[in-house]
Amino acid sequence: MYLSRGIPIGYAKAIEDHGLGVVPPHQLSACVGSVKHVRSSDGREFVTYPSSYDPGPALCDHLEFALKHEGISLEVLAALFRAVKQGPFEDELSRHIQARPTGQNTRRLWFLYEFLTGRRLPLEDVTTGNYVELLDPKRYYTATPINSQRHRVRDNLLGNVDFCPMVRRTPSLQEFEAKQLANEAARIVESYDEDALRRAVDYLYAKETRSSFNIERETPSQQRAARFVSLLRELPALDSLNEAALVHMQNVIVEDRFKEKGYREAQNYVGESVGVGLRQRVHFISPQRKMLPRLMAGLLSSLDRMMASSVDPIVHAAAISFGFVFIHPFEDGNGRLHRLLIHYILSRAGFTPQGLIFPISAVMLQRKDQYDACLESFSKPLMKLIDYEVDEKGLLTVKGKTSGFYRYVDFTRMAEDLYRWTEETIRTEFRDELDFVVRYREARPKLDGVVELPDTLRNRFVQFCLQNGGRLSKQKRTKYFINLTDKEIHALEKVVQKYLVPRPKAPAT
C-alpha cells in the first residue's frame, strides 16, 4: 500500500480492504502513535493520526472520516461503490444515514452514492435542516450550486457524473489569484499605443503557433501555420464548443490526410519504438473508444458549467485543457488542441486582452521538462493501473474498464503549473514582444537611413543579426547580402545592436 506504517483509515482503508485500482488520492491516512504527523511526497500527503481518530470497523464511518479530513475523492468513491456487494452495502449505508439523518457528512455521503451510481436508496427525502455545500469552497474551487432537495445538499461540483474535475485551493493557487495577472496584463497593454499593439499582434500569434508545433517536434508548412493563426484569432468568437466544433478545429490544424470526421474510432496511445524488433515503450494510454462520447460530453458540459460559474479562468483552462489531452479524442492534433483550449477559455473569460494572445506555448517549450513532468504527474501513476498488450503490428488493446481513471482527475498540479507559466508569459514573452515592436519601430528609419532594403530583406537582416549576437555572419552575407558594402553592413549592424539586441535583464529584487 501507499502507507508504510500504521493502521489504514479513511480512503486508505477502503482501497486496501477492497483492492481498489485507483490513482492515489491527494491524502491518505493511518493511525499510529500519539501525535498527528504529515509527510508530503510527489504532491501527495501521508498523514498519521493518534489512535483516538480510528473510526472503527464500519466502512461508512471510514468514509465519513475521509469526507471530513481527506476531502472528496470521486475516483475512490466510484471505484468503491462498484466493488462492494451492492445489497449488503446499501443496507449498511441506509442504516448509517437513518442513524444520523441531519449529519453534514452523512448527507454528503448519501448524495455521492446516488450521484455516482445512479441508484436511489430506499430512504425518505430530508425535510429539515439547512443545506450543506457538497464541496467546501475554502478547500476547493466550486461551481454555482444546484440544490438537491432530497439530500439538502448544494451540488457545487465543477462537472457531472460523466466528467468532474477537482481542483483544491492550495496556498500556491491562492497566491497566484492574489496577483491578479489579468489586471497586470491590462496595465501592460495600456502602457503601449495602438500602433505598437497593432504591430505586435502578428508577432504574438506567430510565436504561439511556432511554439505549439515545436512542442510536438513539428515544423508546419506556411499554409498550416496560417490556418492555425486564423483559428487562434477566431476562437474568442465561438460562444460554445461541441463535437462538430472540435472536429473542425482538428481538421484545420492537421495535415489533410489526418483529418477526422468525428472522435477517433481506434484505441490510441503515446509511445516510442525501442530495441530489436521495434518493441513499443508505452508512456500513456487514452480511454477506450466506447467511453469517448460520455467523457467528451461530460467535459464539454463541465466547460460550460465553469464558464457560467465564473470559475477562476486559469483553473478552468487547466481542468478542461488537460482533461482534453488525457482523453485524447482524436488520432492526431490532441496536443495542439489542448493548448488552443487554454486560449479559448482565457479569451472567453476576458482574462486575455481583447484582440491579443499570450504566447503560453513559448514558455511551455522553454520549460519542456516542467511541462512533461506536469503531464506525467497523471500518466505515471495511471500506467501502473492499466492492463494492456501491444501486438507485433503496434496495435494496443486495453483489458478491463478504465473510464473512471479519466473521469474524476485532480487537476490541482496542472492549475498551479499553468498559473506559473501564464505569469512568466505575461511578464516576459508578452512584454518582450511589445517592447521589441516599439524598438523596431524606432530602428526602422535608422536602418532605412543606411540603405533602403525591401521589407522582406530588411527583416531577414535583423533576424540573422539577432540570431548571431548582433552581427551578420559571413555565410548569410554571402548568400543574401552580397550587394551591400562593408560600410553599409557595419552601419546596419550598429543600428541592430543599439535598438534591437535584447539587453540583460536586471536581477530580481
Short mmCIF file of C-alpha atoms in Angstrom, two decimals:
data_model
loop_
_atom_site.label_atom_id
_atom_site.label_comp_id
_atom_site.label_asym_id
_atom_site.label_seq_id
_atom_site.Cartn_x
_atom_site.Cartn_y
_atom_site.Cartn_z
CA MET A 1 0.00 0.00 0.00
CA TYR A 2 0.94 3.67 -0.09
CA LEU A 3 1.37 4.00 3.68
CA SER A 4 4.47 2.42 5.19
CA ARG A 5 3.20 2.10 8.77
CA GLY A 6 0.12 2.32 10.95
CA ILE A 7 -3.47 1.12 10.60
CA PRO A 8 -5.04 2.44 7.37
CA ILE A 9 -8.10 4.63 7.88
CA GLY A 10 -10.36 6.64 5.58
CA TYR A 11 -9.69 6.19 1.88
CA ALA A 12 -6.61 4.04 2.57
CA LYS A 13 -8.82 1.58 4.46
CA ALA A 14 -11.32 1.41 1.59
CA ILE A 15 -8.56 0.97 -1.02
CA GLU A 16 -6.79 -1.76 0.92
CA ASP A 17 -9.84 -3.75 2.05
CA HIS A 18 -11.47 -3.77 -1.39
CA GLY A 19 -8.36 -3.94 -3.57
CA LEU A 20 -9.27 -0.78 -5.46
CA GLY A 21 -7.18 0.04 -8.51
CA VAL A 22 -7.18 3.84 -8.38
CA VAL A 23 -4.79 6.73 -8.84
CA PRO A 24 -3.86 7.57 -5.23
CA PRO A 25 -5.90 10.47 -3.82
CA HIS A 26 -4.25 13.63 -2.56
CA GLN A 27 -4.31 12.46 1.08
CA LEU A 28 -4.03 9.02 2.66
CA SER A 29 -4.23 8.44 6.40
CA ALA A 30 -3.32 5.93 9.09
CA CYS A 31 -3.47 5.67 12.86
CA VAL A 32 -0.14 5.33 14.64
CA GLY A 33 1.48 6.90 17.68
CA SER A 34 0.04 9.75 19.69
CA VAL A 35 0.79 12.83 17.57
CA LYS A 36 -0.54 13.87 14.19
CA HIS A 37 2.19 13.92 11.54
CA VAL A 38 2.10 14.96 7.87
CA ARG A 39 4.58 13.75 5.27
CA SER A 40 4.48 15.05 1.70
CA SER A 41 5.80 13.18 -1.32
CA ASP A 42 5.20 13.63 -5.08
CA GLY A 43 2.43 16.15 -4.45
CA ARG A 44 0.54 13.88 -2.05
CA GLU A 45 0.15 13.91 1.73
CA PHE A 46 0.51 10.92 4.01
CA VAL A 47 -0.99 11.72 7.41
CA THR A 48 -0.75 9.72 10.60
CA TYR A 49 -3.29 10.37 13.36
CA PRO A 50 -3.39 9.35 17.03
CA SER A 51 -5.33 6.15 17.69
CA SER A 52 -8.26 8.21 19.03
CA TYR A 53 -9.07 9.10 15.40
CA ASP A 54 -9.64 5.46 14.38
CA PRO A 55 -13.22 5.34 13.01
CA GLY A 56 -13.59 1.68 13.96
CA PRO A 57 -14.61 -1.32 11.84
CA ALA A 58 -17.59 0.17 9.91
CA LEU A 59 -16.89 1.19 6.31
CA CYS A 60 -19.35 4.10 6.42
CA ASP A 61 -17.54 5.58 9.41
CA HIS A 62 -14.28 5.47 7.47
CA LEU A 63 -15.96 7.20 4.55
CA GLU A 64 -17.26 9.96 6.81
CA PHE A 65 -13.75 10.34 8.24
CA ALA A 66 -12.44 10.67 4.67
CA LEU A 67 -15.00 13.31 3.73
CA LYS A 68 -14.21 15.32 6.85
CA HIS A 69 -10.41 15.06 6.95
CA GLU A 70 -9.24 14.00 3.48
CA GLY A 71 -11.72 15.74 1.20
CA ILE A 72 -13.78 14.27 -1.61
CA SER A 73 -12.17 11.73 -3.95
CA LEU A 74 -14.77 10.89 -6.55
CA GLU A 75 -12.49 8.30 -8.17
CA VAL A 76 -12.02 6.32 -4.94
CA LEU A 77 -15.71 6.52 -4.06
CA ALA A 78 -16.85 5.49 -7.54
CA ALA A 79 -14.44 2.54 -7.57
CA LEU A 80 -15.54 1.51 -4.08
CA PHE A 81 -19.24 1.65 -4.93
CA ARG A 82 -18.56 -0.62 -7.92
CA ALA A 83 -16.52 -3.05 -5.80
CA VAL A 84 -18.81 -3.59 -2.79
CA LYS A 85 -21.66 -6.10 -2.76
CA GLN A 86 -24.49 -3.80 -3.65
CA GLY A 87 -27.31 -5.17 -1.48
CA PRO A 88 -25.42 -5.53 1.81
CA PHE A 89 -23.65 -2.19 1.36
CA GLU A 90 -26.86 -0.32 0.57
CA ASP A 91 -28.43 -1.82 3.68
CA GLU A 92 -25.45 -0.71 5.77
CA LEU A 93 -25.42 2.76 4.22
CA SER A 94 -29.18 3.19 4.72
CA ARG A 95 -28.92 2.27 8.41
CA HIS A 96 -25.97 4.64 8.77
CA ILE A 97 -27.98 7.52 7.24
CA GLN A 98 -31.09 6.77 9.31
CA ALA A 99 -29.00 6.86 12.48
CA ARG A 100 -27.81 10.43 11.76
CA PRO A 101 -30.08 11.89 9.04
CA THR A 102 -29.05 15.52 9.61
CA GLY A 103 -25.27 14.95 9.75
CA GLN A 104 -23.47 17.04 7.15
CA ASN A 105 -21.04 14.35 6.02
CA THR A 106 -23.78 11.73 6.22
CA ARG A 107 -25.84 13.70 3.73
CA ARG A 108 -22.79 14.28 1.55
CA LEU A 109 -22.08 10.53 1.52
CA TRP A 110 -25.72 9.77 0.68
CA PHE A 111 -25.71 12.30 -2.17
CA LEU A 112 -22.42 10.99 -3.56
CA TYR A 113 -23.60 7.38 -3.54
CA GLU A 114 -26.71 8.20 -5.54
CA PHE A 115 -24.82 10.67 -7.78
CA LEU A 116 -22.07 8.19 -8.68
CA THR A 117 -24.19 5.04 -9.01
CA GLY A 118 -27.43 6.42 -10.40
CA ARG A 119 -29.27 4.31 -7.81
CA ARG A 120 -31.78 5.52 -5.23
CA LEU A 121 -31.63 4.28 -1.65
CA PRO A 122 -34.94 3.28 -0.01
CA LEU A 123 -34.99 6.42 2.15
CA GLU A 124 -37.37 9.35 2.50
CA ASP A 125 -36.14 12.79 1.46
CA VAL A 126 -34.64 15.05 4.13
CA THR A 127 -37.24 17.67 5.12
CA THR A 128 -35.49 19.65 7.86
CA GLY A 129 -32.16 21.32 8.44
CA ASN A 130 -30.00 23.74 6.49
CA TYR A 131 -28.49 22.93 3.13
CA VAL A 132 -24.82 21.93 3.19
CA GLU A 133 -22.27 22.64 0.45
CA LEU A 134 -21.01 19.43 -1.12
CA LEU A 135 -17.52 20.86 -1.61
CA ASP A 136 -16.13 23.25 0.98
CA PRO A 137 -15.45 26.45 -1.02
CA LYS A 138 -12.49 27.15 1.27
CA ARG A 139 -10.86 23.86 0.21
CA TYR A 140 -11.97 23.54 -3.43
CA TYR A 141 -12.81 25.61 -6.48
CA THR A 142 -16.55 25.30 -6.92
CA ALA A 143 -19.32 25.99 -9.41
CA THR A 144 -22.62 27.77 -8.84
CA PRO A 145 -24.55 25.37 -6.56
CA ILE A 146 -27.54 23.31 -7.65
CA ASN A 147 -29.77 22.33 -4.73
CA SER A 148 -30.51 18.66 -4.20
CA GLN A 149 -33.71 18.87 -2.20
CA ARG A 150 -33.67 15.15 -1.43
CA HIS A 151 -30.40 15.36 0.49
CA ARG A 152 -30.47 19.07 1.36
CA VAL A 153 -27.04 19.25 -0.28
CA ARG A 154 -25.85 22.02 -2.60
CA ASP A 155 -24.08 20.37 -5.52
CA ASN A 156 -21.22 22.75 -6.38
CA LEU A 157 -19.05 20.30 -8.31
CA LEU A 158 -17.24 21.55 -11.42
CA GLY A 159 -18.82 18.89 -13.60
CA ASN A 160 -21.21 15.98 -13.66
CA VAL A 161 -21.03 12.21 -13.26
CA ASP A 162 -19.52 11.79 -16.76
CA PHE A 163 -16.60 14.17 -16.17
CA CYS A 164 -15.93 16.08 -12.98
CA PRO A 165 -12.55 17.74 -12.42
CA MET A 166 -11.39 18.56 -8.91
CA VAL A 167 -9.07 21.44 -8.01
CA ARG A 168 -8.00 22.17 -4.45
CA ARG A 169 -7.45 25.73 -3.19
CA THR A 170 -3.79 25.33 -2.31
CA PRO A 171 -1.71 28.18 -0.83
CA SER A 172 0.12 28.36 -4.18
CA LEU A 173 -3.09 28.89 -6.15
CA GLN A 174 -4.38 31.45 -3.67
CA GLU A 175 -1.10 33.38 -4.01
CA PHE A 176 -1.44 33.34 -7.80
CA GLU A 177 -5.04 34.56 -7.60
CA ALA A 178 -3.98 37.45 -5.38
CA LYS A 179 -1.53 38.64 -8.06
CA GLN A 180 -4.47 39.41 -10.40
CA LEU A 181 -2.46 38.67 -13.52
CA ALA A 182 -5.30 39.69 -15.84
CA ASN A 183 -5.20 43.21 -14.38
CA GLU A 184 -1.41 43.23 -14.71
CA ALA A 185 -1.71 42.28 -18.39
CA ALA A 186 -4.29 45.03 -18.92
CA ARG A 187 -1.92 47.60 -17.37
CA ILE A 188 0.89 46.42 -19.66
CA VAL A 189 -1.38 46.86 -22.69
CA GLU A 190 -2.40 50.35 -21.54
CA SER A 191 1.26 51.39 -21.49
CA TYR A 192 1.61 50.93 -25.27
CA ASP A 193 0.00 52.95 -28.04
CA GLU A 194 -2.44 51.48 -30.55
CA ASP A 195 0.11 51.37 -33.33
CA ALA A 196 2.51 49.26 -31.25
CA LEU A 197 -0.28 46.90 -30.24
CA ARG A 198 -1.45 46.53 -33.83
CA ARG A 199 2.08 45.75 -34.98
CA ALA A 200 2.60 43.26 -32.11
CA VAL A 201 -0.46 41.15 -32.87
CA ASP A 202 1.08 39.28 -35.79
CA TYR A 203 4.27 38.57 -33.82
CA LEU A 204 2.32 37.19 -30.86
CA TYR A 205 0.10 34.90 -32.92
CA ALA A 206 3.04 33.66 -34.99
CA LYS A 207 5.11 32.96 -31.88
CA GLU A 208 2.32 30.97 -30.25
CA THR A 209 1.83 28.97 -33.45
CA ARG A 210 5.53 28.11 -33.89
CA SER A 211 5.89 27.16 -30.24
CA SER A 212 2.79 24.95 -30.15
CA PHE A 213 4.04 22.97 -33.16
CA ASN A 214 7.60 22.85 -31.81
CA ILE A 215 6.38 21.22 -28.60
CA GLU A 216 5.18 18.37 -30.83
CA ARG A 217 8.53 18.44 -32.69
CA GLU A 218 6.73 19.52 -35.86
CA THR A 219 7.56 22.20 -38.42
CA PRO A 220 4.32 23.11 -40.19
CA SER A 221 4.09 24.34 -43.75
CA GLN A 222 3.31 28.03 -44.19
CA GLN A 223 -0.25 27.08 -45.11
CA ARG A 224 -0.80 25.01 -41.96
CA ALA A 225 0.77 27.70 -39.79
CA ALA A 226 -1.51 30.32 -41.37
CA ARG A 227 -4.55 28.12 -40.72
CA PHE A 228 -3.51 27.74 -37.09
CA VAL A 229 -3.12 31.50 -36.69
CA SER A 230 -6.56 32.05 -38.22
CA LEU A 231 -8.05 29.54 -35.81
CA LEU A 232 -6.42 31.30 -32.84
CA ARG A 233 -7.94 34.59 -33.98
CA GLU A 234 -11.39 33.04 -34.42
CA LEU A 235 -11.55 31.35 -31.00
CA PRO A 236 -12.96 34.26 -28.96
CA ALA A 237 -15.99 34.44 -31.29
CA LEU A 238 -17.07 30.86 -30.51
CA ASP A 239 -19.92 31.02 -28.00
CA SER A 240 -19.61 27.34 -27.09
CA LEU A 241 -17.92 24.14 -28.17
CA ASN A 242 -19.36 20.82 -29.27
CA GLU A 243 -18.09 17.78 -31.13
CA ALA A 244 -18.58 19.44 -34.53
CA ALA A 245 -16.56 22.50 -33.47
CA LEU A 246 -13.73 20.34 -32.12
CA VAL A 247 -13.68 18.24 -35.30
CA HIS A 248 -13.47 21.45 -37.34
CA MET A 249 -10.57 22.65 -35.21
CA GLN A 250 -8.79 19.30 -35.63
CA ASN A 251 -9.28 19.43 -39.40
CA VAL A 252 -7.76 22.93 -39.55
CA ILE A 253 -4.52 22.14 -37.72
CA VAL A 254 -3.55 18.69 -39.06
CA GLU A 255 -2.38 17.58 -42.47
CA ASP A 256 -5.25 16.86 -44.84
CA ARG A 257 -4.67 13.10 -44.75
CA PHE A 258 -5.12 13.05 -40.95
CA LYS A 259 -8.44 14.92 -40.84
CA GLU A 260 -11.17 13.09 -38.92
CA LYS A 261 -14.95 13.16 -39.23
CA GLY A 262 -15.57 12.61 -35.53
CA TYR A 263 -13.92 11.30 -32.40
CA ARG A 264 -11.37 8.55 -33.02
CA GLU A 265 -12.52 5.03 -33.85
CA ALA A 266 -9.45 3.20 -32.54
CA GLN A 267 -7.51 2.85 -29.30
CA ASN A 268 -4.56 5.25 -29.27
CA TYR A 269 -1.58 5.72 -27.00
CA VAL A 270 1.62 7.69 -26.67
CA GLY A 271 4.75 5.60 -27.04
CA GLU A 272 8.00 5.04 -28.86
CA SER A 273 9.66 2.15 -30.70
CA VAL A 274 12.69 0.72 -28.91
CA GLY A 275 15.08 -2.18 -29.22
CA VAL A 276 15.21 -5.15 -31.53
CA GLY A 277 12.02 -5.65 -33.49
CA LEU A 278 10.94 -2.07 -32.62
CA ARG A 279 9.06 -3.02 -29.47
CA GLN A 280 6.74 -0.30 -28.15
CA ARG A 281 7.52 1.54 -24.94
CA VAL A 282 4.15 2.90 -23.89
CA HIS A 283 4.11 6.19 -21.94
CA PHE A 284 0.38 6.95 -21.86
CA ILE A 285 -2.86 5.16 -22.74
CA SER A 286 -6.03 7.08 -23.51
CA PRO A 287 -9.59 5.91 -22.73
CA GLN A 288 -11.22 3.15 -24.75
CA ARG A 289 -13.17 4.31 -27.80
CA LYS A 290 -16.54 3.25 -26.42
CA MET A 291 -16.18 5.66 -23.50
CA LEU A 292 -15.39 8.75 -25.60
CA PRO A 293 -18.96 10.02 -26.14
CA ARG A 294 -19.74 10.14 -22.42
CA LEU A 295 -16.35 11.51 -21.40
CA MET A 296 -16.36 14.23 -24.04
CA ALA A 297 -20.00 15.17 -23.38
CA GLY A 298 -19.10 15.46 -19.70
CA LEU A 299 -16.00 17.55 -20.44
CA LEU A 300 -17.95 20.00 -22.62
CA SER A 301 -20.71 20.20 -20.00
CA SER A 302 -18.07 20.94 -17.36
CA LEU A 303 -16.57 23.64 -19.60
CA ASP A 304 -19.96 25.36 -19.84
CA ARG A 305 -20.72 24.99 -16.14
CA MET A 306 -17.42 26.55 -15.10
CA MET A 307 -17.86 29.37 -17.61
CA ALA A 308 -21.34 30.12 -16.27
CA SER A 309 -20.00 29.99 -12.70
CA SER A 310 -17.09 32.40 -13.38
CA VAL A 311 -14.57 29.90 -12.03
CA ASP A 312 -11.04 31.30 -11.96
CA PRO A 313 -10.03 31.30 -15.68
CA ILE A 314 -6.63 29.64 -15.18
CA VAL A 315 -8.15 26.88 -13.04
CA HIS A 316 -10.91 26.47 -15.62
CA ALA A 317 -8.44 26.33 -18.52
CA ALA A 318 -6.20 23.82 -16.75
CA ALA A 319 -9.03 21.41 -15.89
CA ILE A 320 -10.56 21.43 -19.37
CA SER A 321 -7.40 21.55 -21.50
CA PHE A 322 -5.54 18.85 -19.57
CA GLY A 323 -8.73 16.81 -19.27
CA PHE A 324 -9.00 17.00 -23.06
CA VAL A 325 -5.44 15.85 -23.71
CA PHE A 326 -5.82 12.96 -21.25
CA ILE A 327 -9.00 11.82 -23.03
CA HIS A 328 -7.15 12.18 -26.38
CA PRO A 329 -10.31 12.13 -28.52
CA PHE A 330 -8.52 12.28 -31.90
CA GLU A 331 -5.77 10.29 -33.58
CA ASP A 332 -3.77 13.45 -34.33
CA GLY A 333 -3.71 17.04 -33.12
CA ASN A 334 -4.65 16.48 -29.46
CA GLY A 335 -1.70 18.41 -28.02
CA ARG A 336 -2.23 21.48 -30.18
CA LEU A 337 -5.98 21.40 -29.48
CA HIS A 338 -5.23 21.11 -25.77
CA ARG A 339 -3.25 24.37 -25.95
CA LEU A 340 -5.89 26.01 -28.16
CA LEU A 341 -8.46 25.29 -25.44
CA ILE A 342 -6.34 27.26 -22.97
CA HIS A 343 -6.55 30.30 -25.23
CA TYR A 344 -10.25 29.76 -25.88
CA ILE A 345 -11.12 29.75 -22.17
CA LEU A 346 -8.83 32.65 -21.24
CA SER A 347 -10.20 34.79 -24.06
CA ARG A 348 -13.85 33.92 -23.37
CA ALA A 349 -13.39 34.74 -19.69
CA GLY A 350 -11.88 38.13 -20.52
CA PHE A 351 -8.53 37.19 -18.97
CA THR A 352 -6.64 37.86 -22.22
CA PRO A 353 -6.75 41.45 -23.54
CA GLN A 354 -9.15 41.67 -26.46
CA GLY A 355 -7.52 41.03 -29.83
CA LEU A 356 -4.24 39.82 -28.29
CA ILE A 357 -2.83 36.50 -27.17
CA PHE A 358 -0.37 35.32 -24.54
CA PRO A 359 2.25 33.04 -26.21
CA ILE A 360 1.99 30.50 -23.39
CA SER A 361 3.29 27.69 -25.61
CA ALA A 362 6.60 29.57 -25.90
CA VAL A 363 7.10 29.27 -22.13
CA MET A 364 5.89 25.65 -22.16
CA LEU A 365 8.53 24.97 -24.83
CA GLN A 366 11.24 26.68 -22.80
CA ARG A 367 10.09 24.77 -19.72
CA LYS A 368 9.60 21.48 -21.58
CA ASP A 369 10.85 19.42 -18.62
CA GLN A 370 8.24 21.07 -16.38
CA TYR A 371 5.53 20.57 -18.99
CA ASP A 372 6.40 16.88 -19.36
CA ALA A 373 6.52 16.45 -15.58
CA CYS A 374 3.07 18.02 -15.31
CA LEU A 375 1.64 15.52 -17.81
CA GLU A 376 3.48 12.65 -16.12
CA SER A 377 2.05 13.53 -12.71
CA PHE A 378 -1.10 11.89 -14.08
CA SER A 379 0.25 9.43 -16.65
CA LYS A 380 2.86 7.70 -14.48
CA PRO A 381 0.52 6.55 -11.68
CA LEU A 382 -2.11 5.76 -14.32
CA MET A 383 0.18 3.42 -16.25
CA LYS A 384 0.66 1.27 -13.14
CA LEU A 385 -3.07 0.50 -13.16
CA ILE A 386 -3.88 -0.30 -16.79
CA ASP A 387 -3.66 -3.86 -18.08
CA TYR A 388 -2.84 -3.85 -21.79
CA GLU A 389 -0.96 -5.62 -24.53
CA VAL A 390 0.66 -4.46 -27.78
CA ASP A 391 0.76 -6.85 -30.74
CA GLU A 392 3.50 -7.18 -33.35
CA LYS A 393 1.82 -4.51 -35.51
CA GLY A 394 1.89 -1.96 -32.69
CA LEU A 395 -1.84 -2.19 -32.02
CA LEU A 396 -2.69 -1.79 -28.34
CA THR A 397 -5.57 -3.49 -26.55
CA VAL A 398 -6.78 -2.42 -23.11
CA LYS A 399 -8.14 -5.09 -20.81
CA GLY A 400 -10.86 -4.17 -18.34
CA LYS A 401 -12.67 -0.90 -17.69
CA THR A 402 -10.60 2.26 -17.38
CA SER A 403 -13.01 5.17 -17.82
CA GLY A 404 -13.00 6.01 -14.11
CA PHE A 405 -9.32 6.93 -14.30
CA TYR A 406 -10.03 9.86 -16.65
CA ARG A 407 -13.39 10.97 -15.27
CA TYR A 408 -12.55 12.38 -11.82
CA VAL A 409 -8.98 13.68 -12.07
CA ASP A 410 -7.46 16.04 -9.52
CA PHE A 411 -6.13 18.89 -11.69
CA THR A 412 -4.57 20.92 -8.86
CA ARG A 413 -1.00 20.33 -10.06
CA MET A 414 -1.97 21.32 -13.62
CA ALA A 415 -3.63 24.53 -12.41
CA GLU A 416 -0.56 25.52 -10.38
CA ASP A 417 1.77 24.91 -13.32
CA LEU A 418 -0.46 26.74 -15.81
CA TYR A 419 -0.63 29.73 -13.46
CA ARG A 420 3.17 29.70 -13.20
CA TRP A 421 3.63 29.55 -16.98
CA THR A 422 1.00 32.23 -17.55
CA GLU A 423 2.69 34.59 -15.09
CA GLU A 424 6.03 34.09 -16.83
CA THR A 425 4.39 34.58 -20.23
CA ILE A 426 2.81 37.90 -19.24
CA ARG A 427 5.94 39.24 -17.58
CA THR A 428 8.45 38.07 -20.20
CA GLU A 429 7.23 36.81 -23.59
CA PHE A 430 4.23 39.15 -23.84
CA ARG A 431 6.02 42.28 -22.65
CA ASP A 432 9.20 41.44 -24.58
CA GLU A 433 7.29 41.15 -27.85
CA LEU A 434 5.61 44.51 -27.27
CA ASP A 435 8.94 46.11 -26.36
CA PHE A 436 10.55 44.68 -29.49
CA VAL A 437 7.82 46.15 -31.69
CA VAL A 438 8.43 49.60 -30.18
CA ARG A 439 12.20 49.28 -30.61
CA TYR A 440 11.83 48.05 -34.19
CA ARG A 441 9.59 51.00 -34.97
CA GLU A 442 12.39 53.27 -33.77
CA ALA A 443 15.08 51.27 -35.59
CA ARG A 444 13.39 51.06 -38.97
CA PRO A 445 14.02 54.65 -40.12
CA LYS A 446 17.61 54.33 -38.89
CA LEU A 447 18.06 51.17 -40.98
CA ASP A 448 16.46 52.82 -43.99
CA GLY A 449 18.78 55.77 -43.49
CA VAL A 450 21.73 53.48 -44.15
CA VAL A 451 20.22 51.70 -47.16
CA GLU A 452 16.61 51.19 -48.18
CA LEU A 453 16.06 47.46 -48.38
CA PRO A 454 12.81 45.70 -49.33
CA ASP A 455 10.76 44.81 -46.22
CA THR A 456 11.49 41.09 -46.52
CA LEU A 457 15.24 41.64 -46.89
CA ARG A 458 15.36 44.17 -44.04
CA ASN A 459 13.51 41.81 -41.71
CA ARG A 460 15.82 38.98 -42.74
CA PHE A 461 18.90 41.09 -41.96
CA VAL A 462 17.56 41.89 -38.49
CA GLN A 463 16.64 38.26 -37.86
CA PHE A 464 20.08 36.96 -38.89
CA CYS A 465 21.84 39.55 -36.74
CA LEU A 466 19.73 38.74 -33.69
CA GLN A 467 20.49 35.05 -34.16
CA ASN A 468 24.22 35.83 -34.17
CA GLY A 469 24.64 38.26 -31.28
CA GLY A 470 24.04 41.41 -33.32
CA ARG A 471 26.34 40.65 -36.27
CA LEU A 472 25.71 39.23 -39.73
CA SER A 473 27.61 36.01 -40.34
CA LYS A 474 29.84 35.69 -43.42
CA GLN A 475 27.73 32.81 -44.67
CA LYS A 476 24.47 34.79 -44.52
CA ARG A 477 26.13 37.86 -46.06
CA THR A 478 27.46 35.85 -49.00
CA LYS A 479 24.10 34.19 -49.58
CA TYR A 480 21.72 37.13 -49.13
CA PHE A 481 23.56 40.48 -48.96
CA ILE A 482 26.42 40.25 -51.45
CA ASN A 483 25.42 43.64 -52.95
CA LEU A 484 25.92 45.55 -49.71
CA THR A 485 29.26 47.22 -48.94
CA ASP A 486 31.27 46.57 -45.79
CA LYS A 487 30.42 50.09 -44.62
CA GLU A 488 26.68 49.51 -45.08
CA ILE A 489 26.81 46.12 -43.33
CA HIS A 490 28.69 47.63 -40.39
CA ALA A 491 26.25 50.56 -40.10
CA LEU A 492 23.21 48.31 -40.23
CA GLU A 493 24.72 46.07 -37.54
CA LYS A 494 25.27 49.13 -35.31
CA VAL A 495 21.56 50.01 -35.56
CA VAL A 496 20.52 46.45 -34.71
CA GLN A 497 22.90 46.36 -31.76
CA LYS A 498 21.70 49.72 -30.42
CA TYR A 499 17.95 49.24 -30.78
CA LEU A 500 17.13 45.55 -31.12
CA VAL A 501 19.60 43.29 -29.35
CA PRO A 502 17.94 42.33 -26.03
CA ARG A 503 19.53 44.00 -23.05
CA PRO A 504 20.43 41.94 -19.96
CA LYS A 505 17.56 41.89 -17.51
CA ALA A 506 18.10 43.49 -14.13
CA PRO A 507 18.28 40.95 -11.29
CA ALA A 508 15.06 40.46 -9.35
CA THR A 509 14.89 42.45 -6.13
#
